[in-house]
Amino acid sequence: MKKQLLIPAFLMAASLSANAAGIHTGLLNYWALETDASDTAGSYAGSTGVTTDNGTVNGTTTFAQGLFGNAASFPGGAGNNITVLDGGASAAGGVANDVDRTASDMTVSVWMEVGAWSTGWQGVVSHGEQTDYRIARNRTRNTIAGVAGTGDLQPATVVSATSGWHHVALTSVNGGDVFMYIDGVQVGTNSGAAIGQSDANNNVLCIGCNPDNGREFNGLIDDVAIWDRALTPSQIALIHNEGLAGNSLGAIAVPEPSSITLALIAGLGLLRRRR
């Protein structure tokens, strides 16, 4: 009986190790939001970001105690946000396509603790309206909505000012499936449309607002990341579970191959001794 339990355990351990080892693969942008809006994706093996897309902290946005050290603290109100121009210092239509995901695969991951309402919608992480991608709050339903080439995904999960920290992820395969996850669980899906530039087409990513219309966020935002691929459900769950354990995306340990190999050899040896 113990042998039968050990084999699935080894397989599960190997699967978790593979997820952790590949979690930074395809990472385009990573804003830890400790004391500023620096993009540190290039520090991680597997990153595919073309440029370092540092954000500009605007208005009275500050940094306060968050889930992992500090987080960006947004008071709500016009101009209080963080903006990121694609291609570093370049203007609209810059040289890189890190934050412009038009007709491309992507994942957006963000931790948030929501605050008070000041408008009907609040942008969390947004590149624009229409079929452009965004994660936002809906006051009417007190929920989180996501768009990546298709209509709003608005699951019934209530995310209120008294519910603490939540992890939200949005994944998109170009012209295919779009999945939304809240706290590591898939809560919605759409399919059939590619991400397109918004009518405003300003090629600016906004953390804590929507670059097309403001709609500033109130609350805390931490650990924002974008990939050039759709993460798997198990990788989304890993980010959520590691976060609950106090580990940010940047702190998720990438296991050494030798350690995995030694663990598997030790397990196989144990099985042989029990035969």
Tab-separated table of C-alpha atoms in Angstrom, residues 28-34 36-41 53-55 82 84 99 125 205 207 222-226:
chain	number	residue	atom	x	y	z
A	28	LEU	CA	8.269	39.946	-20.217
A	29	ASN	CA	7.765	42.297	-17.289
A	30	TYR	CA	7.902	42.044	-13.512
A	31	TRP	CA	7.104	44.954	-11.225
A	32	ALA	CA	7.642	43.919	-7.600
A	33	LEU	CA	6.517	47.415	-6.489
A	34	GLU	CA	8.725	47.596	-3.418
A	36	ASP	CA	9.334	52.145	-7.150
A	37	ALA	CA	7.995	50.731	-10.435
A	38	SER	CA	11.215	49.159	-11.735
A	39	ASP	CA	10.828	46.311	-14.212
A	40	THR	CA	13.163	43.509	-13.072
A	41	ALA	CA	12.064	40.727	-15.442
A	53	ASP	CA	9.963	48.837	-18.997
A	54	ASN	CA	10.210	50.900	-15.827
A	55	GLY	CA	7.008	52.589	-14.738
A	82	ILE	CA	1.585	54.061	-12.430
A	84	VAL	CA	4.488	52.239	-18.333
A	99	VAL	CA	3.355	45.493	-22.995
A	125	VAL	CA	-3.800	46.443	-14.794
A	205	LEU	CA	0.157	50.095	-19.686
A	207	ILE	CA	-1.182	49.866	-13.114
A	222	ASP	CA	1.564	44.025	-5.506
A	223	ASP	CA	3.735	41.781	-7.682
A	224	VAL	CA	2.524	42.535	-11.225
A	225	ALA	CA	3.889	40.364	-14.046
A	226	ILE	CA	3.332	39.767	-17.774
